PDB file of C-alpha atoms in Angstrom:
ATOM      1  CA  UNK A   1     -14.316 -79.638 105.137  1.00  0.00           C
ATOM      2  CA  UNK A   2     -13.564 -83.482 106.452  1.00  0.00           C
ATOM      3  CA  UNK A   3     -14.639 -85.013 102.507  1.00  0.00           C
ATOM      4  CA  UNK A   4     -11.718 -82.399 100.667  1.00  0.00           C
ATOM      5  CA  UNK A   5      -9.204 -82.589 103.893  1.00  0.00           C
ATOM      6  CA  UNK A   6      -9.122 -86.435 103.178  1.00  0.00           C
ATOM      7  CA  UNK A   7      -9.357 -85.796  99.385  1.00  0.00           C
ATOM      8  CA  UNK A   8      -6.180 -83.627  99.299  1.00  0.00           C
ATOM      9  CA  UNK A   9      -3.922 -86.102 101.377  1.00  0.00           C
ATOM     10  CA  UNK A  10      -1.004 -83.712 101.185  1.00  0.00           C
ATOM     11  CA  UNK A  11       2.306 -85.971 102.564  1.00  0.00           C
ATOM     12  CA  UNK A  12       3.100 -85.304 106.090  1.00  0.00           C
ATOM     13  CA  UNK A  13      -0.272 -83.571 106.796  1.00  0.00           C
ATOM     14  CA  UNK A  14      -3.516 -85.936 108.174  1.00  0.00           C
ATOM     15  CA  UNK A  15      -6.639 -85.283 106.950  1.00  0.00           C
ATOM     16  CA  UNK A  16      -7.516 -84.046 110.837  1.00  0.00           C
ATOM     17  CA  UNK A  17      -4.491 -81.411 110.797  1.00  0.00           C
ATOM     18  CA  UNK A  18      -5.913 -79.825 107.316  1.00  0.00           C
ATOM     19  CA  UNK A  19      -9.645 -79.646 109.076  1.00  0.00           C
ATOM     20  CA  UNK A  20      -8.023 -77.661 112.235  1.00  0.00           C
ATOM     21  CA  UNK A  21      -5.324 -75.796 110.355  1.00  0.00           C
ATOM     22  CA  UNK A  22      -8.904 -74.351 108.366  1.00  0.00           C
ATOM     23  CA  UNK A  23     -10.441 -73.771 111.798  1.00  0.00           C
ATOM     24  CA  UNK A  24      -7.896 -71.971 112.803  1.00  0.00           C
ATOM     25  CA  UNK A  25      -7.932 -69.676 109.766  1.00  0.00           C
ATOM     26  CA  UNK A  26     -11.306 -69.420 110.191  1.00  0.00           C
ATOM     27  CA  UNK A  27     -10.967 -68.429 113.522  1.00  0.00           C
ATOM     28  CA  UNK A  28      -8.440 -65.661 112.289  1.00  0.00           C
ATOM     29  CA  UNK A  29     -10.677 -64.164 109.534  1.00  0.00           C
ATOM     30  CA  UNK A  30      -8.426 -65.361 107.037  1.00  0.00           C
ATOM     31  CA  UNK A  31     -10.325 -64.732 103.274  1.00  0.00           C
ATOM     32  CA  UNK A  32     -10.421 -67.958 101.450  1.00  0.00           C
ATOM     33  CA  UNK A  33     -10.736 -68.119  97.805  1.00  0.00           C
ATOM     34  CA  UNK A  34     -11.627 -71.699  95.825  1.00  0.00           C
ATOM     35  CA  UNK A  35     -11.796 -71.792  92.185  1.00  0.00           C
ATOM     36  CA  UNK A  36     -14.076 -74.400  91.765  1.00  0.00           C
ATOM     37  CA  UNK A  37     -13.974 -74.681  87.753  1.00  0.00           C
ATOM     38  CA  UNK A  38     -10.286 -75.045  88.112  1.00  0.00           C
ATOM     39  CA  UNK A  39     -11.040 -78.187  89.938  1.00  0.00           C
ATOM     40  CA  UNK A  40     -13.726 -79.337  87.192  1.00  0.00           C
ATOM     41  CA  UNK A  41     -11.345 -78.595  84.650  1.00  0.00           C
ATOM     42  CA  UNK A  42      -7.889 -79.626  86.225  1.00  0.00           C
ATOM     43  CA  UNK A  43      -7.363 -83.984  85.459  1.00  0.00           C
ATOM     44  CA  UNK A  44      -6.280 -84.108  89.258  1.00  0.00           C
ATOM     45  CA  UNK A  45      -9.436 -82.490  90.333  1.00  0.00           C
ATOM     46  CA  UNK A  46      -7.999 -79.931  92.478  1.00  0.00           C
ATOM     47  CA  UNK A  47      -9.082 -76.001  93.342  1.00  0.00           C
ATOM     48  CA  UNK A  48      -6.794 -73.411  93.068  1.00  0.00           C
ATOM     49  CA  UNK A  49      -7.066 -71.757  96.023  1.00  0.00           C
ATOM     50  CA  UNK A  50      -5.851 -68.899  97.770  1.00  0.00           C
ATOM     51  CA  UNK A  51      -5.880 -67.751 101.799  1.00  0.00           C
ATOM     52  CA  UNK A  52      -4.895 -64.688 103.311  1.00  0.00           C
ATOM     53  CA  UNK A  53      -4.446 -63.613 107.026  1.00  0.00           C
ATOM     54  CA  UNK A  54      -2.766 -61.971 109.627  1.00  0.00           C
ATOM     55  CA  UNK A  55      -1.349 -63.131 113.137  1.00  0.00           C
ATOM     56  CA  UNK A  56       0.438 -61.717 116.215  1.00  0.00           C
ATOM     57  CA  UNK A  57       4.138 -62.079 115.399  1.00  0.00           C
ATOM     58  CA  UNK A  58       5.670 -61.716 118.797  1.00  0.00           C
ATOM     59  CA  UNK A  59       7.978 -59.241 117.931  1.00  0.00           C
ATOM     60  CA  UNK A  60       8.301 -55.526 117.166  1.00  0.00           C
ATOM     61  CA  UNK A  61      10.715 -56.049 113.896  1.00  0.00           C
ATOM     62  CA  UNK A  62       9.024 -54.897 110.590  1.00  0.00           C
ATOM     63  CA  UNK A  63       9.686 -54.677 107.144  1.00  0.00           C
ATOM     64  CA  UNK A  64      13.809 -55.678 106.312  1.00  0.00           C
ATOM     65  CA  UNK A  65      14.131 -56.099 110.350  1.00  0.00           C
ATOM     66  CA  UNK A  66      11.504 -58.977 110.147  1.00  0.00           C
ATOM     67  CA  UNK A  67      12.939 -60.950 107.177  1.00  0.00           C
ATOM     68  CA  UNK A  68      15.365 -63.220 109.136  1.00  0.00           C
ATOM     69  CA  UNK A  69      12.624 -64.573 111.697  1.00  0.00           C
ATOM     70  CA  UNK A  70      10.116 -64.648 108.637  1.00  0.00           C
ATOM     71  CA  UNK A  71      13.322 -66.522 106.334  1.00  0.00           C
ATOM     72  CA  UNK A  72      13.573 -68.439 110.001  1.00  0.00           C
ATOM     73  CA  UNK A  73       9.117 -69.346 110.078  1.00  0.00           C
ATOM     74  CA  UNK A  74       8.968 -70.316 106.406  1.00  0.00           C
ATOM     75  CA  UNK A  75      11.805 -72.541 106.717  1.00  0.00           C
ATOM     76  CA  UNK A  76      10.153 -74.409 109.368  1.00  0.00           C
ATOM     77  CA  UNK A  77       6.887 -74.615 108.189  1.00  0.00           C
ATOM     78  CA  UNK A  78       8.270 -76.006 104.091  1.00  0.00           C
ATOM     79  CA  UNK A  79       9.745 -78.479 106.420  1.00  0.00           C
ATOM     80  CA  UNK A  80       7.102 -79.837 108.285  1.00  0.00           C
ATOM     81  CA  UNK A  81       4.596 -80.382 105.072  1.00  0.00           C
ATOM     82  CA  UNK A  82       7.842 -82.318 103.429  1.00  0.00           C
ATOM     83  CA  UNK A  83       7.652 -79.260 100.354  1.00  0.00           C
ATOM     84  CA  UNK A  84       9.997 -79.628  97.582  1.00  0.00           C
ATOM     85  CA  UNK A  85      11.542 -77.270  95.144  1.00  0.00           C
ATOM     86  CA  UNK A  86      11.761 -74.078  98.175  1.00  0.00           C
ATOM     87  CA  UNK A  87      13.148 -70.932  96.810  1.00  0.00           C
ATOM     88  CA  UNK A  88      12.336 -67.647  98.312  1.00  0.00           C
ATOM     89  CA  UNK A  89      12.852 -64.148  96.581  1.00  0.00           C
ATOM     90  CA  UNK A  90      12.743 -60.763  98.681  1.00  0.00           C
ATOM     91  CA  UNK A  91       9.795 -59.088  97.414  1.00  0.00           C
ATOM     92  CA  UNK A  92       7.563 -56.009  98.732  1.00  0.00           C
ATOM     93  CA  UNK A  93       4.114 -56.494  99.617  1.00  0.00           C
ATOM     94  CA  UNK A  94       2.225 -53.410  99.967  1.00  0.00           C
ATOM     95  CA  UNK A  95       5.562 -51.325  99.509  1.00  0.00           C
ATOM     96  CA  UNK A  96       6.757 -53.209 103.064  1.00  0.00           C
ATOM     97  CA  UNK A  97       9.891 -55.132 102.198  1.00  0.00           C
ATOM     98  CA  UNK A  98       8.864 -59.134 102.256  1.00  0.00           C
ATOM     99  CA  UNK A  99       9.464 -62.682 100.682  1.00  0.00           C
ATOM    100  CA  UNK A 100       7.636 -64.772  98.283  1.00  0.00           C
ATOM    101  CA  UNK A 101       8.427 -68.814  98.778  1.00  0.00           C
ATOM    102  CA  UNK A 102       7.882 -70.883  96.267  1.00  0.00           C
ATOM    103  CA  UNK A 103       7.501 -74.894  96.882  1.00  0.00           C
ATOM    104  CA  UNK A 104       6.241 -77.713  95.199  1.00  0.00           C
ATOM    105  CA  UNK A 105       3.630 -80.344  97.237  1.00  0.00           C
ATOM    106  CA  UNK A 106       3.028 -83.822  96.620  1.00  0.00           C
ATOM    107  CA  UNK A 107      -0.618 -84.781  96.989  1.00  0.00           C
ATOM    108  CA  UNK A 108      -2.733 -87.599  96.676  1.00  0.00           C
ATOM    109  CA  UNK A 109      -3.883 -85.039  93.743  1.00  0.00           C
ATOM    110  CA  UNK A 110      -0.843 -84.982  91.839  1.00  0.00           C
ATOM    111  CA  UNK A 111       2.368 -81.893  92.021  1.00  0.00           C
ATOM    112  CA  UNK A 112       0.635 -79.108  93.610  1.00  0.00           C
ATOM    113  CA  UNK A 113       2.780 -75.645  92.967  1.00  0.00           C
ATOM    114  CA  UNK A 114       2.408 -72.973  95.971  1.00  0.00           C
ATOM    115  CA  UNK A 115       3.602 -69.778  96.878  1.00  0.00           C
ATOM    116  CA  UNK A 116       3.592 -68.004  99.539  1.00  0.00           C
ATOM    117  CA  UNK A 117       3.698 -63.905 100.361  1.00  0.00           C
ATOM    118  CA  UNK A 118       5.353 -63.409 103.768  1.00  0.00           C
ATOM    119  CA  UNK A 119       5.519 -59.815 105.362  1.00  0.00           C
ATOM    120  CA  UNK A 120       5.337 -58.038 108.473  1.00  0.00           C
ATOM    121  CA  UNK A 121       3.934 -54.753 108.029  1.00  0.00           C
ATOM    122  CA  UNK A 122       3.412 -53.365 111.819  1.00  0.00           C
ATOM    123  CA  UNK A 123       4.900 -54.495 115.102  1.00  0.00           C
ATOM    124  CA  UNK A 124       3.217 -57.704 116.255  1.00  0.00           C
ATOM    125  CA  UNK A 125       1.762 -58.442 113.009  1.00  0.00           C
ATOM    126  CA  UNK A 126       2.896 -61.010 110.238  1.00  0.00           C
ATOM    127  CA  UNK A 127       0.758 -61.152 107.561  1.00  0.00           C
ATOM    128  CA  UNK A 128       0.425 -64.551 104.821  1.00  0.00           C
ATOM    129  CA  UNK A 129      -1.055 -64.643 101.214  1.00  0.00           C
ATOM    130  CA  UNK A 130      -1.056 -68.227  99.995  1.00  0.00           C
ATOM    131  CA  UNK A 131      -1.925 -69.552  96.141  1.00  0.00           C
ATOM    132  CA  UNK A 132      -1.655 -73.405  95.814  1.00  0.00           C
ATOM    133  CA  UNK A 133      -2.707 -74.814  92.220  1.00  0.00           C
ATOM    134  CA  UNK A 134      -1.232 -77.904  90.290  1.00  0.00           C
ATOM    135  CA  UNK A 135       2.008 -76.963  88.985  1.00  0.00           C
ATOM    136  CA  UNK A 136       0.895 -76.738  84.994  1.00  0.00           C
ATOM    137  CA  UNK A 137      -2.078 -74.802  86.163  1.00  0.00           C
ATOM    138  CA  UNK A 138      -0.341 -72.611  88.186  1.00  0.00           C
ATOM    139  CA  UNK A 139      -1.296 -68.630  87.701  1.00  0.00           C
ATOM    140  CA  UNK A 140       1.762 -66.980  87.792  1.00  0.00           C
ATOM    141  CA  UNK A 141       0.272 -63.749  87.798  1.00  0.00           C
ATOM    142  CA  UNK A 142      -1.700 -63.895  90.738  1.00  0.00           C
ATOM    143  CA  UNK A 143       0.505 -62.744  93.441  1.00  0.00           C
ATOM    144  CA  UNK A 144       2.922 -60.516  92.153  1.00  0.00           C
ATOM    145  CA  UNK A 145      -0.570 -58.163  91.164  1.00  0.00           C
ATOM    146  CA  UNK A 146      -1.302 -59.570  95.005  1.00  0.00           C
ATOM    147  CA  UNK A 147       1.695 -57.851  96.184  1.00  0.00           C
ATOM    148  CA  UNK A 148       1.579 -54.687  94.116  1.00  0.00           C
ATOM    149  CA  UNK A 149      -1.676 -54.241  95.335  1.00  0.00           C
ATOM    150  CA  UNK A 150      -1.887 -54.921  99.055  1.00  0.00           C
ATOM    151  CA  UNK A 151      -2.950 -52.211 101.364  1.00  0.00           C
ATOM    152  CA  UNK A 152      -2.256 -52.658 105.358  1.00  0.00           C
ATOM    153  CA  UNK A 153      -4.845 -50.533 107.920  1.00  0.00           C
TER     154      UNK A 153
END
């Protein structure tokens, strides 16, 4: 985890904050995905990757009622990695009214392209799907099948 944390160099973000933002998913259950070929075959040597997890949101608001504070959260966070390029899109995630951000990252690795599925499906819970690829590698059909597809328990 230290060796790609201080490979990736994302601006903004130390090597140390990647390693405990990744415990801290960890420690959540997130799922992690790497594509490791992707890195093999990509000429900035990086792995697609996706995450998904859940938190407590702090607030009883779901659905439509939660995009403002989630509009509010995504806002914040683009800011403090120094993203480029933000646009978000409403967008339903499991049939649960959400948003999908798009933003651009520069990296010691190159343009990285992310996106980001935001929803809150159940009082107290926010949940995050995250894709991050360099931008001409980018699958765009990844999470829109993501979102069609998600089931909350």
């Amino acid at each position: 985890m230290q060796r790609a944390a201080q490979r990736l160099k994302v601006q903004g973000i130390s090597a140390q904050q990647l390693i405990q933002d990744m415990q801290t998913l960890q420690k959540l259950h997130a799922l992690f995905v790497f594509d490791l070929k992707s890195a093999v075959d990509s000429p900035e040597h990086f792995a697609t990757n996706l995450d998904a997890y859940c938190i407590s949101s702090g607030v009883t608001d779901t659905g439509t009622a939660g995009l403002p504070l989630l509009r509010q959260e995504s806002l914040t966070a683009m800011q403090q990695i120094h993203a480029g390029h933000v646009a978000r899109k409403d967008m339903e995630i499991g049939g649960i009214p959400g948003l999908r951000t798009s933003y651009t990252l520069s990296t010691a690795a190159g343009t990285l392209k992310g996106q980001q599925l935001e929803v809150e499906p159940k009082p107290d819970r926010a949940c995050f799907v995250t894709l991050t690829a360099p931008t001409r590698q980018f699958p765009n059909a990844v999470l829109p099948v993501v979102a069609a597809t998600t089931v909350f328990s």
